[in-house]
XYZ file of C-alpha atoms in Angstrom:
284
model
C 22.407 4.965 14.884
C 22.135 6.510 11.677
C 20.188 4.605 9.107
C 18.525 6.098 5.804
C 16.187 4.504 3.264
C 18.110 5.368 -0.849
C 15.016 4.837 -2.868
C 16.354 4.724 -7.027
C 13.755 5.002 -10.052
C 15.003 5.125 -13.275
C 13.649 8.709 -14.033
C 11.505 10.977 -16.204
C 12.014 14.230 -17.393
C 8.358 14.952 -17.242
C 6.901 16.650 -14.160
C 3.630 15.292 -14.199
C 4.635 12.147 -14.543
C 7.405 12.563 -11.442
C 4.678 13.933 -8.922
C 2.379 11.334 -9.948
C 4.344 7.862 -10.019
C 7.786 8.552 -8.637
C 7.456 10.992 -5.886
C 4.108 9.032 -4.936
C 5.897 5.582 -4.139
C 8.793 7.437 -2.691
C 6.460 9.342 -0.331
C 4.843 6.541 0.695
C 8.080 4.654 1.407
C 9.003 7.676 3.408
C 5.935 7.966 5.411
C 5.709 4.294 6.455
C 9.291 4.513 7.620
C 9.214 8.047 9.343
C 12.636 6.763 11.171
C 14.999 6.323 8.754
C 16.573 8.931 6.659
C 15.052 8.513 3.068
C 16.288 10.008 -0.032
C 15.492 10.022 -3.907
C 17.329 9.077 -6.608
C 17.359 8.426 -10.512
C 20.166 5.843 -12.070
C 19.720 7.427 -15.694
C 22.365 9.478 -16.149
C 21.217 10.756 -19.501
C 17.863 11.847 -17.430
C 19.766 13.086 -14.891
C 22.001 15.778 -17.420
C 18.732 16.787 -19.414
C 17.252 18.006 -15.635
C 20.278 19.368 -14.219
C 20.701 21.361 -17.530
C 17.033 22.830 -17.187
C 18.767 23.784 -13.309
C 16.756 20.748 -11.590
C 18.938 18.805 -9.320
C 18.309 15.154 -8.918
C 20.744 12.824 -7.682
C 22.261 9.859 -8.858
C 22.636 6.956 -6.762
C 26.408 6.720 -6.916
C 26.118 10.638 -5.380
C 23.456 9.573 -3.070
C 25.732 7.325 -1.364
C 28.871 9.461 -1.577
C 26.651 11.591 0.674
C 25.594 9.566 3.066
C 28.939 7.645 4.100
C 30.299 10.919 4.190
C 27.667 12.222 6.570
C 28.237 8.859 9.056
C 25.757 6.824 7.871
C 25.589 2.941 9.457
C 23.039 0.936 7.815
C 21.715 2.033 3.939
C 18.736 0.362 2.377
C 18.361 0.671 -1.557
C 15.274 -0.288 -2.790
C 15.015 0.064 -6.395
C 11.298 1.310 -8.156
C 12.338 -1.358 -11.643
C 9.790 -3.665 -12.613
C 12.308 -6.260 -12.725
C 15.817 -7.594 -12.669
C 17.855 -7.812 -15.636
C 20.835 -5.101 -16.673
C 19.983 -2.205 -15.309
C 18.942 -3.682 -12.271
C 22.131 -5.478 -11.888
C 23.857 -2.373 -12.907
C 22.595 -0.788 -10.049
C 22.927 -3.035 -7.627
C 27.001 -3.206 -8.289
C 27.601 0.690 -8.170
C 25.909 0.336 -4.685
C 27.907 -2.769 -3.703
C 30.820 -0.772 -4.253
C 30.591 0.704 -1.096
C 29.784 -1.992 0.814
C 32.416 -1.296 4.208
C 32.857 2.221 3.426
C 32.865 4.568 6.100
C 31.032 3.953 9.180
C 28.884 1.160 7.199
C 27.425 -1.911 8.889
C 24.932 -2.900 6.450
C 24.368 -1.933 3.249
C 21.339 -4.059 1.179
C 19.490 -3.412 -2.010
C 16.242 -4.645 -2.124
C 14.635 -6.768 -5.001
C 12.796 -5.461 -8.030
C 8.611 -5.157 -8.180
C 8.471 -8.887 -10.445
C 11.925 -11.256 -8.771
C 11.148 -14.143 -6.473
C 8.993 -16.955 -7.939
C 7.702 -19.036 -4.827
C 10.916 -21.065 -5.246
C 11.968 -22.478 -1.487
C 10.674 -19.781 1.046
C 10.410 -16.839 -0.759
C 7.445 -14.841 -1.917
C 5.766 -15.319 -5.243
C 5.775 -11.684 -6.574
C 4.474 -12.596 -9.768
C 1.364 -13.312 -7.705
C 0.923 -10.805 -6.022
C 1.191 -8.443 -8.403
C -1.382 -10.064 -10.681
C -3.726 -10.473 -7.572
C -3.005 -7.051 -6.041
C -2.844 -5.033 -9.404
C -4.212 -6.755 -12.422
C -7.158 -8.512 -11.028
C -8.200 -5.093 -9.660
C -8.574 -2.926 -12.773
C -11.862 -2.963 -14.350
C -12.202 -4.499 -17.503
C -15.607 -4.929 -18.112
C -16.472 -8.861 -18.924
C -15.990 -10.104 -22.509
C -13.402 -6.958 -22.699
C -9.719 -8.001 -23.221
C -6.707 -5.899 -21.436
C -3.126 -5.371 -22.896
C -0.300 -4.220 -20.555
C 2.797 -3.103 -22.522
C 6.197 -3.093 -21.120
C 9.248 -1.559 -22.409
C 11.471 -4.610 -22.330
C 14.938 -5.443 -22.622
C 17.908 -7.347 -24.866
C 19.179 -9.027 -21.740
C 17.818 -12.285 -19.052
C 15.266 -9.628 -17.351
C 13.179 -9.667 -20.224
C 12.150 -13.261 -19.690
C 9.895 -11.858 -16.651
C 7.014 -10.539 -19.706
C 7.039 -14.164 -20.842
C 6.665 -15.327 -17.002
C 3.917 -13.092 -16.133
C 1.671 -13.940 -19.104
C 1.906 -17.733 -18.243
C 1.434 -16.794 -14.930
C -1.676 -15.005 -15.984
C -2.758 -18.280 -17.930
C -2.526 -20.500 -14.856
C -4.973 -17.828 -13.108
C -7.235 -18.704 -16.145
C -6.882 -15.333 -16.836
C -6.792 -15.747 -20.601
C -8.569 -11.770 -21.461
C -5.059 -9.925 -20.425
C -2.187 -10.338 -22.587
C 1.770 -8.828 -22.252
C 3.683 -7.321 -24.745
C 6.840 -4.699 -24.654
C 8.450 -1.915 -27.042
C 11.691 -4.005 -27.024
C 12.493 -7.610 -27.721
C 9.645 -10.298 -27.077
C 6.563 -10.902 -26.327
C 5.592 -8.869 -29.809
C 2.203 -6.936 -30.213
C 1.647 -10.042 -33.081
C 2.701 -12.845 -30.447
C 0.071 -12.316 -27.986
C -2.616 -9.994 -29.667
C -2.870 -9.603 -32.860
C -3.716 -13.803 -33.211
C -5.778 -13.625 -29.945
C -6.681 -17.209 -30.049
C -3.232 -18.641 -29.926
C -3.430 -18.130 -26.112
C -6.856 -19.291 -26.188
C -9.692 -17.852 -25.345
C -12.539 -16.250 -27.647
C -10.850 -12.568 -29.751
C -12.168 -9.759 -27.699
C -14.210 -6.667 -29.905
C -12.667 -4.430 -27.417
C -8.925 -4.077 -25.753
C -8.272 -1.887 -23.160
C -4.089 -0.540 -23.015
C -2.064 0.037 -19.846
C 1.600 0.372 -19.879
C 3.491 -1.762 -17.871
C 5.634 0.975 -16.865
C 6.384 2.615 -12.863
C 5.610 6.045 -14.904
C 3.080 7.186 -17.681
C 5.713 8.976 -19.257
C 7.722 9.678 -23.199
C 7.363 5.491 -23.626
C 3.707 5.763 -22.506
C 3.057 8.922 -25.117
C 4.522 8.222 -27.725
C 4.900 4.586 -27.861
C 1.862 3.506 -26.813
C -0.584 6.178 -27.027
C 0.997 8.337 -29.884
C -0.279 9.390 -33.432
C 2.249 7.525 -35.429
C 0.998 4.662 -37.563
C 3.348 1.932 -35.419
C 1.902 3.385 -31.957
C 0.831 0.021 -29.862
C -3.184 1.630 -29.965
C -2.947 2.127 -33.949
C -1.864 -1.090 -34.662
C -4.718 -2.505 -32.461
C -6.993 -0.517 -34.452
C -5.185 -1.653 -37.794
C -5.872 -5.200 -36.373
C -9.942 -4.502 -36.110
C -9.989 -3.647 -32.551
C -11.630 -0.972 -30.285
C -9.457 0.385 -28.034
C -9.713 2.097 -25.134
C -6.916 3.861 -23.320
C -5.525 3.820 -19.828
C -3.269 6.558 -19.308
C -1.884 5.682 -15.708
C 1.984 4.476 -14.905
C 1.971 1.436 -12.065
C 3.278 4.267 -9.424
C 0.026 6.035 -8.787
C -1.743 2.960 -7.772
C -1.669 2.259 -4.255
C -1.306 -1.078 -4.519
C 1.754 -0.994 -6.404
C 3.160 1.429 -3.740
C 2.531 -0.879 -0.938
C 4.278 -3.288 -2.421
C 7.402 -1.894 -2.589
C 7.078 -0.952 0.958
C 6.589 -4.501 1.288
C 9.903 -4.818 -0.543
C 11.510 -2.250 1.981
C 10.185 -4.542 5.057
C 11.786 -7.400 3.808
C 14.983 -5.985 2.834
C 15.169 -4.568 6.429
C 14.425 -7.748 7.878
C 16.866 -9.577 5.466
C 13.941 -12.449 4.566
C 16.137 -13.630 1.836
C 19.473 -12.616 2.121
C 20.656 -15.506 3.615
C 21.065 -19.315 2.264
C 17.754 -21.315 1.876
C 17.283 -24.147 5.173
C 16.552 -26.551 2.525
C 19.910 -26.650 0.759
C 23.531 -28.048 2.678
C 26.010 -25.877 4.055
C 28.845 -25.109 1.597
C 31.677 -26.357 2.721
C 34.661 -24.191 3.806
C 37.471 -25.113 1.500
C 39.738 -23.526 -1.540
């Protein structure tokens, strides 16, 4: 049987940042399943042009697929390297549905997103397990406060910044605060009046993005020399700040979860209908 592991990050242009927090979760992917077929792809297409016109081939995952049917494949597994659902997430997850029966295809799943399930029923709490695998671990000296910035989104995935800061409340973790580039949770929502969370204003902040790769966002955004860069308005605000130039793909802990991710997609964990609701009824 021919079966094959389609693992699909966004993408960077940036080498660096490719060997050091793309490649690194795909190779670990590919080394804890040394029996399946895996392959890399980006969805960005504008990412995808920009390397392809420097002569760097890179797939996307639309070609990725066109290639394996073609080549026999049975059972595909897609498991996305987003930080959470929302548009492009669901983007991707229909142009790989779209194959779904094609060829010699028996199964075709795409796994869920690094932040999705929320405890609800039997699933996982991944909101959890990030903080207490990833965020718990980094080290912030005591009385020192910690600001991870996402990129964010206009769309329903954007609500999982908002979840993972309450999230971080109930853990009484009240010294690490979320904000993204786009949409809400705003530098001024959650940082620049530290109190409104509670807890006392830290002298010092430490900055992490929120982001699979320490890439242009990372940079420029967060770590550039423009006035509106995240670490000058911390400094505008009074604070010390001290930088943490790492994307989430480098850490080991981050990678293990997705293989996680992979496990359960294989095993179909939550594919089917919850136990605890009825059977819908057969009827037009």
């Amino acid at each position: 049987m021919k079966q094959a592991i389609l693992v699909v990050a966004f993408g960077t242009t940036i080498k660096e940042a490719r060997v050091n927090n793309i490649d690194a979760v795909f190779n670990r992917i590919k080394d804890a399943y040394a029996d399946y077929d895996c392959l890399l792809a980006f969805s960005s297409r504008i990412i995808v042009k920009r390397l392809r016109d420097r002569g760097e081939e890179i797939m996307t995952e639309q070609l990725a697929m066109e290639q394996l049917i073609d080549a026999g494949y049975e059972k595909i597994y897609v498991q996305p390297l987003h930080f959470a659902g929302g548009g492009e997430y669901e983007k991707l997850k229909r142009n790989i549905m779209n194959y779904e029966g094609a060829g010699n295809l028996t199964t075709l799943i795409v796994g869920r997103p690094l932040n999705f399930y929320m405890a609800q029923e039997e699933h996982p709490d991944d909101y959890q397990l990030f903080i207490d695998k990833f965020i718990a671990t980094l080290p912030i000296p005591e009385g020192e406060g910690l600001v991870l910035v996402g990129h964010g989104g206009l769309d329903s995935g954007n609500s999982v910044y908002g979840m993972l800061q309450c999230k971080l409340l109930l853990n009484g973790m009240n010294h690490v605060r979320i904000a993204v580039l786009e949409n809400a949770p705003y530098l001024e929502d959650t940082t620049f009046n530290w109190e409104i969370l509670g807890g006392k204003r830290p002298r010092v902040l430490h900055v992490h993005p929120l982001l699979l790769v320490c890439g242009d966002h990372a940079n420029n955004d967060l770590f550039g020399d423009e006035d509106d860069s995240v670490i000058n308005q911390l400094r505008a605000q009074g604070y010390e700040v001290k930088i943490h130039r790492a994307g989430l793909g480098e850490y080991r802990a981050i990678q293990d979860l997705y293989v996680e991710h992979v496990q359960d997609m294989i095993d179909d964990c939550y594919g089917k209908r919850s136990t605890h609701r009825p059977v819908i009824p057969n009827i037009k």
